[in-house]
PDB file of C-alpha atoms in Angstrom:
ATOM      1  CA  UNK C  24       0.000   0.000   0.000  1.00  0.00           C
ATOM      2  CA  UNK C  25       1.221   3.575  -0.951  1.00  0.00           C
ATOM      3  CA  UNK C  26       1.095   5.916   1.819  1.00  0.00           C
ATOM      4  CA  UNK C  27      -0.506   9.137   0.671  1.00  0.00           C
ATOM      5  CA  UNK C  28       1.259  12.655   2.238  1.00  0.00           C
ATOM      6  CA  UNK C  29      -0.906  14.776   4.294  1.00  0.00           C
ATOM      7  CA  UNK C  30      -0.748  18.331   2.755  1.00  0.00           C
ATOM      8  CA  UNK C  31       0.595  20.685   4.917  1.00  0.00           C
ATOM      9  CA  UNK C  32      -1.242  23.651   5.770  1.00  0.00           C
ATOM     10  CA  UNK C  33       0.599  26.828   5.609  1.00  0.00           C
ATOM     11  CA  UNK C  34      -0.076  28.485   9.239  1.00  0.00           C
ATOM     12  CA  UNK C  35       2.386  31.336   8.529  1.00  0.00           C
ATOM     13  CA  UNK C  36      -0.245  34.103   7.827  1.00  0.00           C
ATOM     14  CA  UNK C  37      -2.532  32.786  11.048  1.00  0.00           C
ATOM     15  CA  UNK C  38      -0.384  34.711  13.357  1.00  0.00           C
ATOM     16  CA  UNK C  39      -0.919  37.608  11.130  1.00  0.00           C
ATOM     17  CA  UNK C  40      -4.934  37.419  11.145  1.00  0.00           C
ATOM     18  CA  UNK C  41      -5.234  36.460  14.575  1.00  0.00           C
ATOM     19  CA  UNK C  42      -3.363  39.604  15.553  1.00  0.00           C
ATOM     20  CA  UNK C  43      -5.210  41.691  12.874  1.00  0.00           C
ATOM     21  CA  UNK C  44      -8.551  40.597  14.760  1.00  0.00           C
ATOM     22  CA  UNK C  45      -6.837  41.024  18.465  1.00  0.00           C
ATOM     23  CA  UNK C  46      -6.350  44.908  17.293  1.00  0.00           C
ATOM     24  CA  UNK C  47      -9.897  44.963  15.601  1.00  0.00           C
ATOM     25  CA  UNK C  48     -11.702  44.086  19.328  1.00  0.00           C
ATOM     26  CA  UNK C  49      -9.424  46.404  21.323  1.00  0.00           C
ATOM     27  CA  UNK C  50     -10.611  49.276  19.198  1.00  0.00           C
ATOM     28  CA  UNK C  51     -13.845  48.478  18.243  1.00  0.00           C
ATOM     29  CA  UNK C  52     -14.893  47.651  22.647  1.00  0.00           C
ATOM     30  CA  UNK C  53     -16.044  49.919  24.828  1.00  0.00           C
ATOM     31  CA  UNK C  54     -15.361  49.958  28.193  1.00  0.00           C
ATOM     32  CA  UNK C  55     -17.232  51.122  30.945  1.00  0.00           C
ATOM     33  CA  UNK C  56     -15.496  52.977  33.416  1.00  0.00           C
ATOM     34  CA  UNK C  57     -16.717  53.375  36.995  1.00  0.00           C
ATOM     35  CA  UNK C  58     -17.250  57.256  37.617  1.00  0.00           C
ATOM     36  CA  UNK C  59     -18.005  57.028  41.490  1.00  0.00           C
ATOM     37  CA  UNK C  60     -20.226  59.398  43.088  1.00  0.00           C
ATOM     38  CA  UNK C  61     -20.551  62.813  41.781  1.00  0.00           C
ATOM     39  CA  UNK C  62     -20.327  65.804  44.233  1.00  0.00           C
ATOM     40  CA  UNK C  63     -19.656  69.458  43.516  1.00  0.00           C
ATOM     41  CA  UNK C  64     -17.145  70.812  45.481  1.00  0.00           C
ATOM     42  CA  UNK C  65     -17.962  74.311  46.975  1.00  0.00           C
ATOM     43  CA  UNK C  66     -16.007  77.764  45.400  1.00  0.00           C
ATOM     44  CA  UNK C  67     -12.139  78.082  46.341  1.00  0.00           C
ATOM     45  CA  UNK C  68     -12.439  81.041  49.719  1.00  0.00           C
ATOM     46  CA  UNK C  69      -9.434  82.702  51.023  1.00  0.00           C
ATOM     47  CA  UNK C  70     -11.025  82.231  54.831  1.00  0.00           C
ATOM     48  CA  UNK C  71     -12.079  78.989  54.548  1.00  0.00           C
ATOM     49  CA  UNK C  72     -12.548  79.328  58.346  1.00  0.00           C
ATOM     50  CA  UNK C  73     -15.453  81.816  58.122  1.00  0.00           C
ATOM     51  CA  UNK C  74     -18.315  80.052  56.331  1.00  0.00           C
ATOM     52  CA  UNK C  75     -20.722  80.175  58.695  1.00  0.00           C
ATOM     53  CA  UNK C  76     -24.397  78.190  58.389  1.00  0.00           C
ATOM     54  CA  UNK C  77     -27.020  78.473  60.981  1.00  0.00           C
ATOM     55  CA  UNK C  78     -28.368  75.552  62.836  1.00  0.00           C
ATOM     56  CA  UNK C  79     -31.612  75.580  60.999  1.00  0.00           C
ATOM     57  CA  UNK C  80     -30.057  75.372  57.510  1.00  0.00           C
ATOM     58  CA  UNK C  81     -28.110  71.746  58.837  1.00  0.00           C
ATOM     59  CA  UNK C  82     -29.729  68.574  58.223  1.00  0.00           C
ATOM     60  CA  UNK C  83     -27.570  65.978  60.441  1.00  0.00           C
ATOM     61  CA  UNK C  84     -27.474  62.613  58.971  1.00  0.00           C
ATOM     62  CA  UNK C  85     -25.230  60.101  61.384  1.00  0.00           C
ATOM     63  CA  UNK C  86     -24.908  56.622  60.337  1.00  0.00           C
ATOM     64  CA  UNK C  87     -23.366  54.126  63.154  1.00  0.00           C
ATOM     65  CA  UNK C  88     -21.449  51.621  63.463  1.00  0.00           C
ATOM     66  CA  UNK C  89     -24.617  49.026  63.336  1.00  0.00           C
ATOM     67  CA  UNK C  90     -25.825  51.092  60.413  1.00  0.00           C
ATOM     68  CA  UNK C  91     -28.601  53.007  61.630  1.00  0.00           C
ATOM     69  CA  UNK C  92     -29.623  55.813  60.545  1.00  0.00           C
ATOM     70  CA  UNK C  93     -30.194  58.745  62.777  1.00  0.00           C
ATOM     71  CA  UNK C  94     -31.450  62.342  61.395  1.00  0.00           C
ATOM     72  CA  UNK C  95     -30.972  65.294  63.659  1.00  0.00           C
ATOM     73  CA  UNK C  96     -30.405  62.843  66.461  1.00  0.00           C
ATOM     74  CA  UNK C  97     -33.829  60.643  65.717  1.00  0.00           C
ATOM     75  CA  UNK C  98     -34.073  57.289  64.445  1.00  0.00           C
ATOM     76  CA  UNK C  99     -35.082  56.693  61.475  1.00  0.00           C
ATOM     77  CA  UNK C 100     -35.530  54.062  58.417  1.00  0.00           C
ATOM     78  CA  UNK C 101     -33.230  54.438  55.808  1.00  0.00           C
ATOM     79  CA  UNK C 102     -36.410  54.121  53.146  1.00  0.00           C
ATOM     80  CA  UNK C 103     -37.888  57.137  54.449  1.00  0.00           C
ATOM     81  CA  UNK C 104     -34.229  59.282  54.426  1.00  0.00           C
ATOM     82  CA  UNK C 105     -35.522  60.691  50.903  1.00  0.00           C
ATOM     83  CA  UNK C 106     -39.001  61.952  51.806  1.00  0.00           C
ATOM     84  CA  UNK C 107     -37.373  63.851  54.799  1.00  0.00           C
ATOM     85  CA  UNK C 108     -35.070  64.985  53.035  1.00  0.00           C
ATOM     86  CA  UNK C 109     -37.295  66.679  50.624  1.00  0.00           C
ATOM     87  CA  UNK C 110     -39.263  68.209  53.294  1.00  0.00           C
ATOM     88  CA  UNK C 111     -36.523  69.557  54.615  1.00  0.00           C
ATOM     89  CA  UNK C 112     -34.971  71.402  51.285  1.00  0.00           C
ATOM     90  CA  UNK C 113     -38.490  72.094  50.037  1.00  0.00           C
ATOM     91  CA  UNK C 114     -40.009  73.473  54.137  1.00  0.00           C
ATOM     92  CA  UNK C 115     -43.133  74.541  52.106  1.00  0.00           C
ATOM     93  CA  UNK C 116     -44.794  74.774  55.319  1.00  0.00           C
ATOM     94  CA  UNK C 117     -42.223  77.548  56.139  1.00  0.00           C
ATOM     95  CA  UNK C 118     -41.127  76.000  59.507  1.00  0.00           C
ATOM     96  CA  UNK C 119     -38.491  77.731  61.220  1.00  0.00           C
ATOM     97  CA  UNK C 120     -36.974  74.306  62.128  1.00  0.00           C
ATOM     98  CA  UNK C 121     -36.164  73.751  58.885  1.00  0.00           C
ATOM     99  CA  UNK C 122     -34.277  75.511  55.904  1.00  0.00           C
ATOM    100  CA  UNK C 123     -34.570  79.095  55.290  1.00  0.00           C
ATOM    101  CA  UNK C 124     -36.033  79.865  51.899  1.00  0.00           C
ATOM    102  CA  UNK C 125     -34.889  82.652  50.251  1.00  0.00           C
ATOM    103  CA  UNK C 126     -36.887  83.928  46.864  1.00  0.00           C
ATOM    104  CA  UNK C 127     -34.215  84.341  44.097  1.00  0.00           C
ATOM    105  CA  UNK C 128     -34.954  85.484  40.279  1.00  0.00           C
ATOM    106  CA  UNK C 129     -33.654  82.851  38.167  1.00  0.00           C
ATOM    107  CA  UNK C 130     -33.589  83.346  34.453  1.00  0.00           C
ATOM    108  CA  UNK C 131     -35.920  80.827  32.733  1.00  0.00           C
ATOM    109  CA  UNK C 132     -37.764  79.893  35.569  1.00  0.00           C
ATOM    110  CA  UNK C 133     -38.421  83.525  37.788  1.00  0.00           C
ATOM    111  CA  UNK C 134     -38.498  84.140  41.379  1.00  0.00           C
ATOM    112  CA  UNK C 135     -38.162  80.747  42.980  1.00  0.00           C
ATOM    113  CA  UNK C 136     -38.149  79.227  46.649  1.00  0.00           C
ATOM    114  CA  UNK C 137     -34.305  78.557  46.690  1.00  0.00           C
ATOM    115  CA  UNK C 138     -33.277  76.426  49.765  1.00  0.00           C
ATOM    116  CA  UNK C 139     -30.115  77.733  51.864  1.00  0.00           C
ATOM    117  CA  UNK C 140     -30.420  74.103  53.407  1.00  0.00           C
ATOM    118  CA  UNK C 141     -27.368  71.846  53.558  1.00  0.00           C
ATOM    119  CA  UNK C 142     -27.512  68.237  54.075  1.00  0.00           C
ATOM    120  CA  UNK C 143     -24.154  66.926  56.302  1.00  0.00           C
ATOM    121  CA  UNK C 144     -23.509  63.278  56.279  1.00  0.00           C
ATOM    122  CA  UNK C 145     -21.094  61.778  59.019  1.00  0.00           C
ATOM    123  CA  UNK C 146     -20.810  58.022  59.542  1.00  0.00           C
ATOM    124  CA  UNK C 147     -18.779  55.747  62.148  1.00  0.00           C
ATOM    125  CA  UNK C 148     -15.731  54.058  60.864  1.00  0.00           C
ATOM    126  CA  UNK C 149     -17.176  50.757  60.906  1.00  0.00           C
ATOM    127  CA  UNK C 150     -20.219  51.628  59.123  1.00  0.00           C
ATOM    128  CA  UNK C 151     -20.921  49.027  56.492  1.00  0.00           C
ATOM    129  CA  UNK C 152     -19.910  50.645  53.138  1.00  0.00           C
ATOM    130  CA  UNK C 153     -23.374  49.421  51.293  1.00  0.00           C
ATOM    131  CA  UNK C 154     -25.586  50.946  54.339  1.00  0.00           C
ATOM    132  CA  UNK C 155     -23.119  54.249  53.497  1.00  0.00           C
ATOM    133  CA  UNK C 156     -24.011  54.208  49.463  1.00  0.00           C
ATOM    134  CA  UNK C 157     -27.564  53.455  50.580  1.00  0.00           C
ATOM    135  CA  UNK C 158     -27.840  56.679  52.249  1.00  0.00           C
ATOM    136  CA  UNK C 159     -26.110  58.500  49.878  1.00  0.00           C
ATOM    137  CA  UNK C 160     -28.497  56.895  47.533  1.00  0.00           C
ATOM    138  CA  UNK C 161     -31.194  58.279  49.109  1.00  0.00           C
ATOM    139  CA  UNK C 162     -29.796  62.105  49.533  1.00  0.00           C
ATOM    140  CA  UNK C 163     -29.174  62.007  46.416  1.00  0.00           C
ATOM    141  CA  UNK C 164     -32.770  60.905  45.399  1.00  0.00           C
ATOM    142  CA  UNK C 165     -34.550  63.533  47.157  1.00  0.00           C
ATOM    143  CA  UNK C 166     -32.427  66.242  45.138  1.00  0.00           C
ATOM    144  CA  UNK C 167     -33.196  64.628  41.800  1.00  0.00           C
ATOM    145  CA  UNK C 168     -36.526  64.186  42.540  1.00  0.00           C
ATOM    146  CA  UNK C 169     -37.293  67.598  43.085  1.00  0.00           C
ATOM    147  CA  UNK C 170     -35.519  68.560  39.924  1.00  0.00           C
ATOM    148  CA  UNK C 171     -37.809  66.624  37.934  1.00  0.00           C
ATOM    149  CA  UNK C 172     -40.814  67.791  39.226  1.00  0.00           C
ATOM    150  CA  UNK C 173     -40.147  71.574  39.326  1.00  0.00           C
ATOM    151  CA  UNK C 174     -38.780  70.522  35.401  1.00  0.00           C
ATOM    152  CA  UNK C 175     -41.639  69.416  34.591  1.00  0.00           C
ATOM    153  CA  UNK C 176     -44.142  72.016  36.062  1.00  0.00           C
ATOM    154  CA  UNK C 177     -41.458  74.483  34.298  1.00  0.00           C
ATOM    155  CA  UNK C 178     -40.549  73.308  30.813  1.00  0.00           C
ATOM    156  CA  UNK C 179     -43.075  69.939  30.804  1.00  0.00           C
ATOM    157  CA  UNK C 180     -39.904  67.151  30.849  1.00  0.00           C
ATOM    158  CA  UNK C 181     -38.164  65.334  33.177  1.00  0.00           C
ATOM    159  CA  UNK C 182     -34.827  66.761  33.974  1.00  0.00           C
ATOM    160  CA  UNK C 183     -32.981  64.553  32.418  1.00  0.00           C
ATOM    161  CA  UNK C 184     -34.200  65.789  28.939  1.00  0.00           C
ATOM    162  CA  UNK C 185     -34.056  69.074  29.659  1.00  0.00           C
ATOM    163  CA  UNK C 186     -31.182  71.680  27.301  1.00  0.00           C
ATOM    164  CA  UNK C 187     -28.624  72.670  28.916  1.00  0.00           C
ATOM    165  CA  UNK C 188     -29.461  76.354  29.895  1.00  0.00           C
ATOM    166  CA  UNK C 189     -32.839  74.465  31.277  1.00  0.00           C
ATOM    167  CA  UNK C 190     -30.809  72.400  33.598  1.00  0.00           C
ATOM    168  CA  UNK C 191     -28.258  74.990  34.551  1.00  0.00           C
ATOM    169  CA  UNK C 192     -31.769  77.376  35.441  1.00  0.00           C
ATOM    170  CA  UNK C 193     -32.910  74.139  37.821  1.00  0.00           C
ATOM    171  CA  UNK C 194     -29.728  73.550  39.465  1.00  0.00           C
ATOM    172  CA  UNK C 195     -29.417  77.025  40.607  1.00  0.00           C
ATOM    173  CA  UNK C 196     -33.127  76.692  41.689  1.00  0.00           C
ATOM    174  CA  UNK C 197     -32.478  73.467  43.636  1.00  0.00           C
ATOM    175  CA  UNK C 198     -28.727  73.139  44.041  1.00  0.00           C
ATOM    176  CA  UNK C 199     -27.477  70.272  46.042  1.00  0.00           C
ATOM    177  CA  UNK C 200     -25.525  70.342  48.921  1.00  0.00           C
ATOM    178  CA  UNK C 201     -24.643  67.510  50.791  1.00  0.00           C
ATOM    179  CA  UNK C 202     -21.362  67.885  52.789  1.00  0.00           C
ATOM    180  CA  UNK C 203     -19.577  64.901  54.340  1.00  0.00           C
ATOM    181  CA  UNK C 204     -17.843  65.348  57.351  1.00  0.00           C
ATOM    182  CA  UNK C 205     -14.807  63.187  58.417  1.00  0.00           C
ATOM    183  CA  UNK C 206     -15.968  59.392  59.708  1.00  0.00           C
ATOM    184  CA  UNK C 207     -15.372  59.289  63.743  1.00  0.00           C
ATOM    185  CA  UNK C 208     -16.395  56.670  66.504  1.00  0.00           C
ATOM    186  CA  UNK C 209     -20.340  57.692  66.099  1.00  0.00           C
ATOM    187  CA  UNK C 210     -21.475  54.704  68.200  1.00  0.00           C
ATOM    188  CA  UNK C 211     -24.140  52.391  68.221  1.00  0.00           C
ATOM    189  CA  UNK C 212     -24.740  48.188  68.821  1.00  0.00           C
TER     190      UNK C 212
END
């Protein structure tokens, strides 16, 4: 019997292709990219020492060590952080416990309510880091949520699909501060 010779098959331009498609996924991929949590820093002060907020205009948010959540010193649910919250920045009842409210005339949108509130978040060391994005969560809820519905009593959309001197006129209607303070031995279980 004659033994028949197995063709060869020529692998020199494989290396070539394979590499060809390697540099076709690296460009053609997208990656996502984490962006963390977005805060706006307060304006650069020569006295940094003499911004002074009254009492009223603080809401105190503590979080623990056994991740409760305490507002102004009371207990309270982490589910029901945002609807306080909103009371607080909104204070339609004018309630000199919470924020002042000081009418401001902002182009697009006219004299507006504009809260001087400021919500300050300080946890305990050992808080749990997904009771402290919770929270933050929720803070950060109540601000958007009042965006969208002053957007759309104002220009009939949802923030979110608002132009861009529409959203500048909201945020200066309903800015949002939330100021962290450092983490410290808060207490707790």
């Amino acid at each position: 019997m004659a033994s028949k010779k197995i063709q060869e098959i020529n692998a020199g331009s494989m290396a070539d292709i394979a590499f060809l498609l390697l540099i076709f996924f690296l460009v053609a991929t997208t990656m996502n990219v984490d962006t963390g949590i977005q805060r706006m820093l307060p304006p650069y002060t020569q006295n940094q020492e003499g911004i002074d907020i009254k009492e009223r205009n603080i809401l105190k948010v503590y979080i623990n060590k056994a991740n409760q959540v305490a507002v102004d010193g009371i207990p309270m649910d982490i589910n029901n952080l945002k609807d306080r919250a909103k009371e607080y920045i909104l204070n339609r009842a004018n309630d000199p416990k919470m924020s002042e409210i000081e009418v401001q005339n902002i182009e697009l949108i006219g004299n507006y309510p504009v809260s001087k509130g400021v919500v300050s978040l300080q946890n305990d060391r050992a808080t749990s880091y997904e009771t402290y994005i919770h929270v933050q969560n929720e803070l950060t809820r109540a601000f958007n949520e009042i965006r969208d519905e002053l957007a759309s009593v104002k220009f009939g959309k949802p923030f979110a699909d608002l132009e861009d001197n529409q959203k500048d006129a909201i945020t200066k209607a309903v800015p949002q501060r939330i100021s962290e303070a450092e983490p410290r031995n808060i207490g707790g279980k």
